[in-house]
Short mmCIF file of C-alpha atoms and ligand atoms in Angstrom, two decimals:
data_model
loop_
_atom_site.label_atom_id
_atom_site.label_comp_id
_atom_site.label_asym_id
_atom_site.label_seq_id
_atom_site.Cartn_x
_atom_site.Cartn_y
_atom_site.Cartn_z
CA MET A 30 -171.79 149.77 178.07
CA GLU A 31 -169.78 152.61 179.42
CA TYR A 32 -169.87 153.18 183.37
CA GLU A 33 -169.15 156.10 185.52
CA PRO A 34 -167.84 155.92 188.92
CA VAL A 35 -169.51 157.57 191.90
CA ILE A 36 -167.18 158.72 194.81
CA GLY A 37 -167.83 160.34 198.26
CA LEU A 38 -165.17 160.77 200.89
CA GLU A 39 -165.18 160.94 204.59
CA VAL A 40 -161.96 162.71 205.88
CA HIS A 41 -160.95 162.56 209.67
CA ALA A 42 -158.47 165.13 210.30
CA GLN A 43 -156.56 165.50 213.85
CA LEU A 44 -156.96 169.00 215.12
CA LEU A 45 -153.72 170.70 216.22
CA THR A 46 -154.72 171.40 220.06
CA ARG A 47 -152.17 170.88 222.76
CA SER A 48 -154.60 168.75 224.75
CA LYS A 49 -157.51 166.24 224.10
CA ILE A 50 -161.14 167.06 223.27
CA PHE A 51 -162.57 166.30 226.69
CA CYS A 52 -159.51 166.26 229.05
CA GLY A 53 -156.17 168.05 229.66
CA CYS A 54 -153.96 165.34 228.52
CA SER A 55 -151.34 166.20 225.75
CA THR A 56 -151.85 165.30 222.31
CA ALA A 57 -148.10 165.04 221.29
CA PHE A 58 -147.30 162.40 218.86
CA GLY A 59 -144.82 159.77 219.43
CA GLU A 60 -144.65 159.42 223.17
CA GLU A 61 -144.17 156.49 225.11
CA PRO A 62 -147.28 154.31 225.30
CA ASN A 63 -149.90 155.29 227.90
CA THR A 64 -148.00 158.21 229.33
CA GLN A 65 -150.79 160.68 228.10
CA THR A 66 -153.82 159.38 229.55
CA CYS A 67 -156.20 160.16 232.72
CA PRO A 68 -159.47 158.88 234.18
CA VAL A 69 -161.55 160.79 231.54
CA CYS A 70 -159.96 159.34 228.26
CA THR A 71 -159.63 155.86 229.65
CA GLY A 72 -163.15 155.70 230.71
CA GLN A 73 -163.12 155.51 234.28
CA PRO A 74 -166.44 155.34 236.15
CA GLY A 75 -167.30 158.78 237.57
CA SER A 76 -165.15 160.99 235.17
CA LEU A 77 -166.61 163.58 233.24
CA PRO A 78 -165.54 165.15 229.91
CA VAL A 79 -165.01 168.78 229.54
CA LEU A 80 -165.09 170.36 226.08
CA ASN A 81 -162.08 171.93 224.71
CA ARG A 82 -162.71 175.46 223.51
CA LYS A 83 -159.87 175.38 221.05
CA ALA A 84 -161.18 172.38 219.39
CA VAL A 85 -164.62 174.10 218.64
CA GLU A 86 -162.84 176.99 217.47
CA TYR A 87 -160.68 175.08 214.98
CA ALA A 88 -163.70 173.21 213.68
CA ILE A 89 -165.78 176.54 213.22
CA LYS A 90 -162.62 178.03 211.18
CA LEU A 91 -162.91 174.97 208.93
CA GLY A 92 -166.43 175.18 208.54
CA LEU A 93 -166.19 178.80 207.53
CA ALA A 94 -163.19 178.08 205.05
CA THR A 95 -165.51 175.67 203.18
CA SER A 96 -168.41 178.13 203.16
CA CYS A 97 -170.49 175.86 205.52
CA ARG A 98 -173.36 177.16 207.67
CA ILE A 99 -172.24 176.87 211.30
CA ALA A 100 -175.12 175.48 213.31
CA PRO A 101 -175.95 177.41 216.39
CA TYR A 102 -176.94 174.44 218.32
CA SER A 103 -175.24 171.10 218.04
CA LEU A 104 -175.02 167.81 220.12
CA PHE A 105 -172.39 165.34 220.99
CA ALA A 106 -173.76 161.80 220.65
CA ARG A 107 -172.40 158.15 221.98
CA LYS A 108 -171.46 155.93 219.06
CA ASN A 109 -171.64 152.61 220.69
CA TYR A 110 -169.58 149.73 219.63
CA PHE A 111 -167.09 147.39 221.28
CA TYR A 112 -163.43 147.50 220.20
CA PRO A 113 -160.14 147.18 222.54
CA ASP A 114 -158.91 150.54 221.50
CA LEU A 115 -162.13 152.22 222.68
CA PRO A 116 -162.09 151.94 226.64
CA LYS A 117 -165.78 153.41 227.21
CA GLY A 118 -167.41 150.99 224.89
CA TYR A 119 -168.70 154.18 222.91
CA GLN A 120 -167.02 157.36 220.98
CA ILE A 121 -168.18 160.50 221.69
CA SER A 122 -169.26 161.82 218.12
CA MET A 123 -171.83 164.03 216.66
CA TYR A 124 -174.84 162.59 214.55
CA GLU A 125 -178.11 164.35 214.12
CA TYR A 126 -176.92 167.75 214.92
CA PRO A 127 -173.35 168.38 213.40
CA LEU A 128 -171.29 171.63 213.91
CA ALA A 129 -171.38 172.47 210.29
CA GLU A 130 -173.44 171.65 207.25
CA ASP A 131 -173.96 172.39 203.47
CA GLY A 132 -170.69 174.07 202.34
CA PHE A 133 -168.28 173.22 199.22
CA ILE A 134 -164.87 173.39 197.98
CA GLU A 135 -163.49 173.82 194.48
CA ILE A 136 -161.06 171.97 192.51
CA MET A 137 -159.84 172.33 188.94
CA VAL A 138 -161.10 169.58 186.51
CA GLN A 139 -159.59 169.86 182.87
CA GLY A 140 -159.08 173.59 183.31
CA GLU A 141 -162.56 174.09 184.75
CA LYS A 142 -163.60 174.73 188.32
CA LYS A 143 -165.78 172.09 189.80
CA ARG A 144 -167.77 172.38 193.08
CA ILE A 145 -167.50 169.28 195.59
CA GLN A 146 -170.06 169.60 198.21
CA ILE A 147 -169.54 169.34 201.85
CA ILE A 148 -172.55 167.79 203.20
CA ARG A 149 -171.33 167.86 207.04
CA ILE A 150 -168.37 168.62 209.30
CA HIS A 151 -168.70 167.14 212.86
CA MET A 152 -166.40 166.84 215.65
CA GLU A 153 -165.49 163.65 217.68
CA GLU A 154 -162.82 162.03 219.64
CA ASP A 155 -160.14 159.59 218.40
CA ALA A 156 -159.74 155.87 219.75
CA GLY A 157 -156.48 154.40 220.78
CA LYS A 158 -154.14 152.45 218.89
CA LEU A 159 -153.58 148.62 218.95
CA LYS A 160 -150.17 147.20 218.38
CA HIS A 161 -150.25 143.58 217.07
CA GLY A 162 -147.29 141.16 218.21
CA GLU A 163 -146.76 140.24 214.62
CA THR A 164 -149.88 140.65 212.11
CA PRO A 165 -153.28 140.24 213.70
CA GLU A 166 -153.76 136.86 212.35
CA THR A 167 -150.57 135.40 213.78
CA ALA A 168 -150.04 137.36 216.92
CA SER A 169 -150.44 135.61 220.14
CA PHE A 170 -151.04 138.80 221.97
CA SER A 171 -151.84 142.63 221.19
CA TYR A 172 -150.86 145.85 222.97
CA VAL A 173 -153.16 148.88 223.23
CA ASP A 174 -151.92 152.32 223.54
CA PHE A 175 -154.42 154.86 224.74
CA ASN A 176 -152.39 157.99 223.99
CA ARG A 177 -154.28 158.75 221.05
CA THR A 178 -157.61 158.02 222.84
CA GLY A 179 -159.74 161.16 223.07
CA VAL A 180 -157.55 163.52 220.70
CA PRO A 181 -159.80 165.74 218.81
CA LEU A 182 -161.03 165.01 215.01
CA ILE A 183 -162.96 166.64 212.32
CA GLU A 184 -164.80 164.50 210.21
CA ILE A 185 -165.49 166.14 206.82
CA VAL A 186 -168.15 164.35 204.48
CA SER A 187 -168.34 165.22 200.90
CA GLY A 188 -171.34 164.79 198.62
CA PRO A 189 -171.27 161.98 196.00
CA ASP A 190 -169.81 164.52 193.51
CA ILE A 191 -166.48 163.04 192.66
CA ARG A 192 -166.37 161.21 189.31
CA SER A 193 -162.75 159.74 189.12
CA PRO A 194 -159.76 158.88 191.19
CA GLU A 195 -157.80 161.83 190.20
CA GLU A 196 -160.66 164.06 191.31
CA ALA A 197 -160.37 162.29 194.72
CA GLY A 198 -156.74 163.12 194.87
CA ASP A 199 -157.28 166.44 193.95
CA TYR A 200 -160.14 166.86 196.45
CA LEU A 201 -158.21 165.52 199.25
CA ARG A 202 -155.23 167.68 198.52
CA LYS A 203 -157.26 170.88 198.51
CA ILE A 204 -158.74 169.92 201.91
CA ARG A 205 -155.42 169.06 203.32
CA SER A 206 -154.11 172.38 201.89
CA ILE A 207 -157.06 174.34 203.59
CA LEU A 208 -156.27 172.58 207.00
CA GLN A 209 -152.62 173.64 206.76
CA TYR A 210 -153.27 177.28 205.75
CA LEU A 211 -155.79 177.62 208.62
CA GLU A 212 -153.08 175.81 210.89
CA ILE A 213 -155.26 173.43 212.43
CA SER A 214 -153.96 170.42 211.58
CA THR A 215 -150.84 168.81 210.23
CA GLY A 216 -152.49 166.95 207.28
CA ASN A 217 -149.80 164.23 207.75
CA MET A 218 -151.08 161.07 206.25
CA GLU A 219 -148.26 158.92 207.56
CA GLU A 220 -148.63 159.74 211.08
CA GLY A 221 -152.37 159.24 210.79
CA SER A 222 -153.49 162.83 211.39
CA PHE A 223 -155.18 162.94 208.03
CA ARG A 224 -157.27 159.68 207.50
CA CYS A 225 -159.62 158.99 204.53
CA ASP A 226 -162.56 156.34 203.88
CA ALA A 227 -164.18 156.34 200.41
CA ASN A 228 -167.70 155.27 199.37
CA VAL A 229 -167.53 154.18 195.74
CA SER A 230 -170.12 153.08 193.41
CA VAL A 231 -170.43 152.67 189.60
CA ARG A 232 -173.54 153.17 187.31
CA PRO A 233 -173.93 153.05 183.42
CA LYS A 234 -173.38 156.63 182.10
CA GLY A 235 -176.64 158.71 181.85
CA GLN A 236 -178.33 156.79 184.71
CA ASN A 237 -179.48 158.96 187.62
CA GLU A 238 -179.98 156.46 190.32
CA PHE A 239 -176.73 155.34 192.19
CA GLY A 240 -175.26 151.86 192.25
CA THR A 241 -174.52 149.86 195.29
CA ARG A 242 -171.62 151.27 196.92
CA THR A 243 -168.72 149.60 199.05
CA GLU A 244 -166.70 151.50 201.57
CA LEU A 245 -162.80 151.57 201.33
CA LYS A 246 -160.69 151.66 204.56
CA ASN A 247 -156.93 151.69 205.11
CA MET A 248 -155.53 154.18 202.46
CA ASN A 249 -152.82 155.84 204.28
CA SER A 250 -151.31 157.84 201.36
CA PHE A 251 -152.77 160.01 198.33
CA ARG A 252 -151.45 157.51 196.06
CA HIS A 253 -153.11 154.57 197.69
CA VAL A 254 -156.36 156.46 197.64
CA GLU A 255 -156.02 156.73 193.90
CA LYS A 256 -154.98 153.28 193.57
CA ALA A 257 -157.45 151.78 195.71
CA LEU A 258 -160.37 153.67 193.90
CA GLU A 259 -159.08 152.54 190.56
CA TYR A 260 -158.82 148.87 191.44
CA GLU A 261 -162.37 149.10 193.25
CA ILE A 262 -163.92 150.79 190.08
CA LYS A 263 -162.61 148.24 187.75
CA ARG A 264 -163.71 145.30 190.19
CA GLN A 265 -167.26 146.65 190.27
CA ILE A 266 -167.52 147.16 186.69
CA VAL A 267 -166.12 143.49 185.73
CA MET A 268 -168.83 142.32 188.27
CA LEU A 269 -171.73 143.96 186.63
CA GLU A 270 -170.63 143.30 183.24
CA ASP A 271 -170.65 139.52 184.37
CA GLY A 272 -174.13 139.61 185.50
CA GLY A 273 -173.24 139.86 189.12
CA GLU A 274 -174.20 142.23 191.80
CA VAL A 275 -172.06 144.54 193.91
CA VAL A 276 -172.54 143.98 197.66
CA GLN A 277 -172.84 146.71 200.12
CA GLU A 278 -169.74 146.24 202.51
CA THR A 279 -166.54 147.61 204.01
CA ARG A 280 -163.57 146.55 201.87
CA LEU A 281 -159.98 146.95 203.02
CA TRP A 282 -157.03 148.29 200.69
CA ASP A 283 -154.30 145.76 200.87
CA VAL A 284 -151.11 147.64 199.87
CA ASN A 285 -148.98 144.57 199.13
CA GLN A 286 -151.14 143.06 196.67
CA GLY A 287 -152.78 146.01 195.46
CA ILE A 288 -156.37 144.90 195.79
CA THR A 289 -159.28 145.45 197.88
CA ILE A 290 -160.56 142.74 200.30
CA SER A 291 -164.12 142.18 201.86
CA MET A 292 -163.69 142.94 205.69
CA ARG A 293 -167.40 143.00 206.86
CA GLY A 294 -170.82 143.76 205.86
CA LYS A 295 -171.71 147.37 205.93
CA GLU A 296 -172.90 148.48 209.19
CA GLU A 297 -175.76 150.81 209.33
CA ALA A 298 -176.24 153.87 211.40
CA HIS A 299 -178.73 152.06 213.65
CA ASP A 300 -176.24 149.34 214.64
CA TYR A 301 -174.42 151.87 216.67
CA ARG A 302 -177.59 153.04 218.99
CA TYR A 303 -176.51 156.63 218.87
CA PHE A 304 -178.08 158.89 221.57
CA PRO A 305 -177.04 162.41 223.06
CA ASP A 306 -174.15 162.00 225.60
CA PRO A 307 -175.77 163.02 228.96
CA ASP A 308 -172.54 164.13 230.32
CA LEU A 309 -172.21 166.79 227.73
CA VAL A 310 -174.61 169.85 227.37
CA PRO A 311 -175.71 171.00 224.04
CA LEU A 312 -173.24 173.07 222.25
CA ARG A 313 -174.54 176.53 221.53
CA ILE A 314 -172.34 178.98 219.59
CA ASP A 315 -173.17 182.49 219.52
CA GLU A 316 -173.07 184.51 216.20
CA SER A 317 -170.73 187.03 217.49
CA TRP A 318 -168.05 184.19 218.28
CA VAL A 319 -168.49 183.07 214.64
CA GLU A 320 -168.11 186.54 213.25
CA LYS A 321 -164.97 186.95 215.35
CA ILE A 322 -163.54 183.86 214.00
CA ARG A 323 -164.33 184.75 210.30
CA LYS A 324 -162.70 187.92 210.59
CA SER A 325 -159.32 186.09 211.84
CA LEU A 326 -159.30 183.76 208.72
CA PRO A 327 -156.10 183.90 206.88
CA GLU A 328 -155.98 184.12 202.92
CA LEU A 329 -157.10 180.82 201.90
CA PRO A 330 -155.73 178.95 198.76
CA ASP A 331 -158.43 180.25 196.34
CA GLU A 332 -157.93 183.60 197.43
CA LYS A 333 -154.40 183.56 197.20
CA LYS A 334 -154.36 181.94 193.77
CA GLU A 335 -156.51 184.92 192.50
CA ARG A 336 -154.29 187.40 193.99
CA PHE A 337 -151.27 185.78 192.26
CA VAL A 338 -152.87 186.07 188.89
CA ARG A 339 -153.88 189.68 189.37
CA GLN A 340 -150.75 191.06 191.35
CA TYR A 341 -148.00 188.96 189.28
CA GLN A 342 -149.66 188.39 186.22
CA ILE A 343 -148.78 184.74 186.11
CA PRO A 344 -150.88 182.08 184.26
CA GLU A 345 -153.89 180.58 186.53
CA TYR A 346 -152.06 177.02 185.99
CA ASP A 347 -148.55 178.42 187.92
CA ALA A 348 -151.01 180.01 190.47
CA GLU A 349 -152.65 177.08 191.29
CA ILE A 350 -149.33 174.94 191.74
CA LEU A 351 -147.71 177.72 193.44
CA THR A 352 -150.61 178.10 196.13
CA SER A 353 -151.02 174.38 196.64
CA THR A 354 -149.19 174.59 199.90
CA LYS A 355 -149.00 177.64 202.17
CA SER A 356 -145.02 177.11 202.30
CA MET A 357 -144.83 177.08 198.56
CA ALA A 358 -146.55 180.40 198.14
CA ASN A 359 -144.33 182.01 200.51
CA TYR A 360 -141.45 180.51 199.21
CA PHE A 361 -142.34 182.43 195.81
CA GLU A 362 -143.44 185.66 197.39
CA GLU A 363 -140.01 185.77 199.24
CA CYS A 364 -138.24 184.91 196.12
CA ILE A 365 -139.94 187.69 194.20
CA CYS A 366 -138.86 190.30 196.96
CA PHE A 367 -135.34 189.51 196.06
CA PHE A 368 -135.88 189.18 192.13
CA PRO A 369 -139.13 190.84 190.95
CA GLU A 370 -139.58 188.88 187.93
CA PRO A 371 -142.52 186.71 188.89
CA LYS A 372 -142.85 184.67 185.76
CA THR A 373 -139.22 183.50 185.73
CA VAL A 374 -139.38 182.70 189.17
CA SER A 375 -142.48 180.63 188.69
CA ASN A 376 -140.77 178.71 185.85
CA TRP A 377 -137.81 177.65 187.92
CA MET A 378 -139.87 176.65 190.54
CA MET A 379 -142.41 174.48 188.64
CA GLY A 380 -139.48 173.17 186.57
CA ASP A 381 -136.21 172.49 188.05
CA LEU A 382 -137.15 173.20 191.94
CA LEU A 383 -140.43 170.64 191.97
CA ARG A 384 -138.85 168.17 189.90
CA GLU A 385 -135.75 167.76 192.40
CA LEU A 386 -138.16 167.86 195.35
CA LYS A 387 -140.48 165.25 193.97
CA ARG A 388 -137.35 163.03 193.31
CA ASP A 389 -136.28 163.31 196.84
CA GLU A 390 -139.90 163.14 198.24
CA ARG A 391 -139.16 166.24 200.00
CA GLU A 392 -141.56 169.31 200.94
CA ILE A 393 -140.54 172.86 200.04
CA ASP A 394 -139.59 173.68 203.73
CA GLN A 395 -137.02 170.97 203.45
CA CYS A 396 -135.50 172.56 200.26
CA PRO A 397 -131.80 173.14 200.69
CA VAL A 398 -132.20 176.01 197.84
CA THR A 399 -133.72 178.89 199.57
CA PRO A 400 -135.44 181.80 198.15
CA LYS A 401 -132.41 183.80 198.39
CA HIS A 402 -130.06 181.36 196.71
CA LEU A 403 -132.75 181.05 193.63
CA ALA A 404 -133.12 184.78 193.46
CA GLU A 405 -129.18 185.39 193.36
CA MET A 406 -128.94 182.86 190.55
CA LEU A 407 -131.82 184.60 188.68
CA SER A 408 -129.90 187.81 188.94
CA MET A 409 -126.73 186.15 187.70
CA ILE A 410 -128.49 185.05 184.53
CA LYS A 411 -129.95 188.32 184.02
CA ASP A 412 -126.82 190.37 184.28
CA GLY A 413 -125.19 187.95 181.96
CA THR A 414 -122.76 186.30 184.64
CA ILE A 415 -124.16 183.17 183.73
CA SER A 416 -126.01 181.36 180.98
CA GLY A 417 -129.30 179.67 181.07
CA LYS A 418 -127.62 176.54 180.18
CA ILE A 419 -125.08 176.72 182.83
CA ALA A 420 -127.66 177.78 185.50
CA LYS A 421 -129.11 174.46 185.21
CA ASP A 422 -126.05 172.96 186.42
CA VAL A 423 -125.60 175.62 189.21
CA PHE A 424 -129.11 175.10 190.29
CA GLU A 425 -128.18 171.24 190.67
CA GLU A 426 -125.02 172.05 192.62
CA MET A 427 -126.85 174.32 194.81
CA TYR A 428 -129.72 171.75 195.66
CA ARG A 429 -127.08 169.18 196.37
CA MET A 430 -124.58 171.33 198.71
CA GLY A 431 -127.00 174.07 199.77
CA GLU A 432 -124.22 176.58 198.70
CA PHE A 433 -124.88 180.09 197.30
CA PRO A 434 -124.42 180.38 193.44
CA LYS A 435 -121.86 183.04 193.50
CA ASP A 436 -119.62 180.71 195.59
CA ILE A 437 -120.45 177.78 193.07
CA VAL A 438 -119.88 179.69 189.95
CA LYS A 439 -116.26 180.88 191.19
CA GLU A 440 -115.38 177.63 192.60
CA LYS A 441 -116.07 175.74 189.34
CA GLY A 442 -115.23 178.47 186.87
CA TRP A 443 -118.63 178.70 185.43
CA VAL A 444 -118.47 182.51 184.86
CA GLN A 445 -119.79 183.16 181.24
CA ILE A 446 -117.58 184.37 178.71
CA LEU A 447 -118.52 187.79 177.50
CA ASP A 448 -114.96 188.46 175.79
CA GLU A 449 -115.89 188.96 172.07
CA GLY A 450 -112.16 187.77 171.08
CA GLU A 451 -112.55 184.58 173.02
CA ILE A 452 -115.81 183.78 171.41
CA GLU A 453 -114.42 184.77 167.89
CA LYS A 454 -111.62 182.53 168.45
CA ALA A 455 -113.99 179.40 169.14
CA ILE A 456 -116.02 180.52 165.98
CA GLU A 457 -112.84 180.54 163.65
CA ARG A 458 -111.81 176.91 165.11
CA VAL A 459 -115.39 175.71 164.53
CA MET A 460 -115.43 177.00 161.01
CA ASP A 461 -112.05 175.57 159.97
CA ALA A 462 -113.03 172.32 161.36
CA ASN A 463 -116.38 172.26 159.19
CA PRO A 464 -115.66 173.69 155.69
CA LYS A 465 -118.30 171.96 154.14
CA GLN A 466 -120.94 173.04 156.49
CA VAL A 467 -119.57 176.93 156.22
CA GLU A 468 -119.99 176.24 152.36
CA ASP A 469 -123.34 175.06 152.60
CA TYR A 470 -124.53 177.60 154.71
CA ARG A 471 -123.29 180.47 152.48
CA LYS A 472 -125.24 178.80 149.64
CA GLY A 473 -128.42 179.20 151.49
CA ARG A 474 -128.76 176.21 153.88
CA GLU A 475 -129.79 178.52 156.87
CA LYS A 476 -130.91 175.62 158.99
CA LEU A 477 -127.21 174.97 159.46
CA PHE A 478 -127.13 178.07 162.01
CA GLY A 479 -128.31 175.94 164.91
CA PHE A 480 -125.34 173.39 164.35
CA PHE A 481 -122.96 176.27 164.59
CA VAL A 482 -124.41 177.60 167.64
CA GLY A 483 -124.12 174.18 169.26
CA GLU A 484 -120.50 173.65 168.12
CA VAL A 485 -119.35 177.05 169.30
CA MET A 486 -121.09 176.31 172.82
CA LYS A 487 -119.25 173.08 172.93
CA GLN A 488 -116.02 174.88 172.20
CA THR A 489 -116.68 177.18 175.24
CA LYS A 490 -117.92 174.49 177.41
CA GLY A 491 -121.27 175.99 177.67
CA LYS A 492 -119.88 179.20 178.79
CA GLY A 493 -120.30 181.41 175.86
CA ASN A 494 -122.87 184.26 176.19
CA PRO A 495 -125.74 182.85 173.63
CA LYS A 496 -126.49 186.40 172.61
CA LEU A 497 -122.93 187.03 171.77
CA VAL A 498 -122.49 183.66 170.08
CA ASN A 499 -125.29 184.28 167.93
CA GLU A 500 -124.22 187.89 166.95
CA LEU A 501 -120.65 187.03 166.18
CA LEU A 502 -121.57 183.92 164.39
CA ARG A 503 -123.96 185.86 161.90
CA LYS A 504 -121.16 188.16 161.39
CA LYS A 505 -118.56 185.55 160.41
CA LEU A 506 -120.44 183.50 158.49
CA LYS A 507 -121.69 185.93 155.96
ZN1 ZN B 26 -156.83 162.31 229.49
#
């Protein structure tokens, strides 16, 4: 029997406000533990929360950017549970009345657009952070850091529309890209400002009802999300094929072993005894504020992609990659200013540039080759100073040293040979050394032409102008 996975994702993203959601404490990352706390965020009796307007504005931005309906009335609720990193004994979140509902985003699946529904977006506060002496199992004590307690989060809940681990990865990258375009979150998974839980089940292909799902936690990179889902899907299928049943539960992804482990039975909403927070008034958002925010939205990834295709006449595939992050799109457009041949720029960015960055796990903002560097090198290829082949070496050198291509070419003596006499001499040497091939070629084995081009390029150490080499070779070989 063939099975199909059904995946829904819950993303928590930290909003880039300077202060926490219900108090004035700083949200800066990496400060000394417990230096950014006050009576409100540590749950002292008698303290009262006051909502951060900026956090609401950011959440509305995301709601609009994902085509959600912004609720004119939403309500903060207490989600009650005990954990040492939660000083109040409850988390302020939203339950029955979330801030935004019923939107979608689009991802590309095998060249086709696919809509993933956004069921809801709500606001909540983050909990603190426990630091265990060694591992939670062996430590004799643990520390708690409340700096993160009360940092504003948005939770984005997708519909059960995702059908493979790759789609899950694409969905997450798209959400992160939108957050970064809006400049409302860093989307940094390593620092914990972008986290994801996954609900996953499998069902026989063609069946409408969903199977029993498990919830996966503790995946702190895109790669781990995909790997954890792959593992969990296989585990569930094997279990069903053996005549077993999937148990509804929460499972942890174990990075080291590459498996998911049962953590606890799945908790239900009623376990949390949600009720409206009596310390906070309902949140009423008037239409004029929403409209003002709508007008302030920047160009988003999908719009930018469409514009790139239209304005620069590049393939949709290129545009998709070039607009995947704001900084990549900016790099591309800056480079076009200096060298207005979009497809050439795109080819170099998607080829050599991204390959190098991927190898070093660097983001494009950390790229030693600036748009100006790249544009200058492309101009040098165009005016014949260097060949496309040498350019590959120039690029590598630029990437390593961060120098301008003109300086590299000068220093290395890589200027292309445009002197006909010099190329002719090289051709003569090649012909003298290969009389048999010359004879065969003249008898009609035209395939040998490529061999001669290669040999002449070897003779000129790759510096012969390919166009000239071709022309002169045809003449000489006649
Ligand atoms: Zn505080």
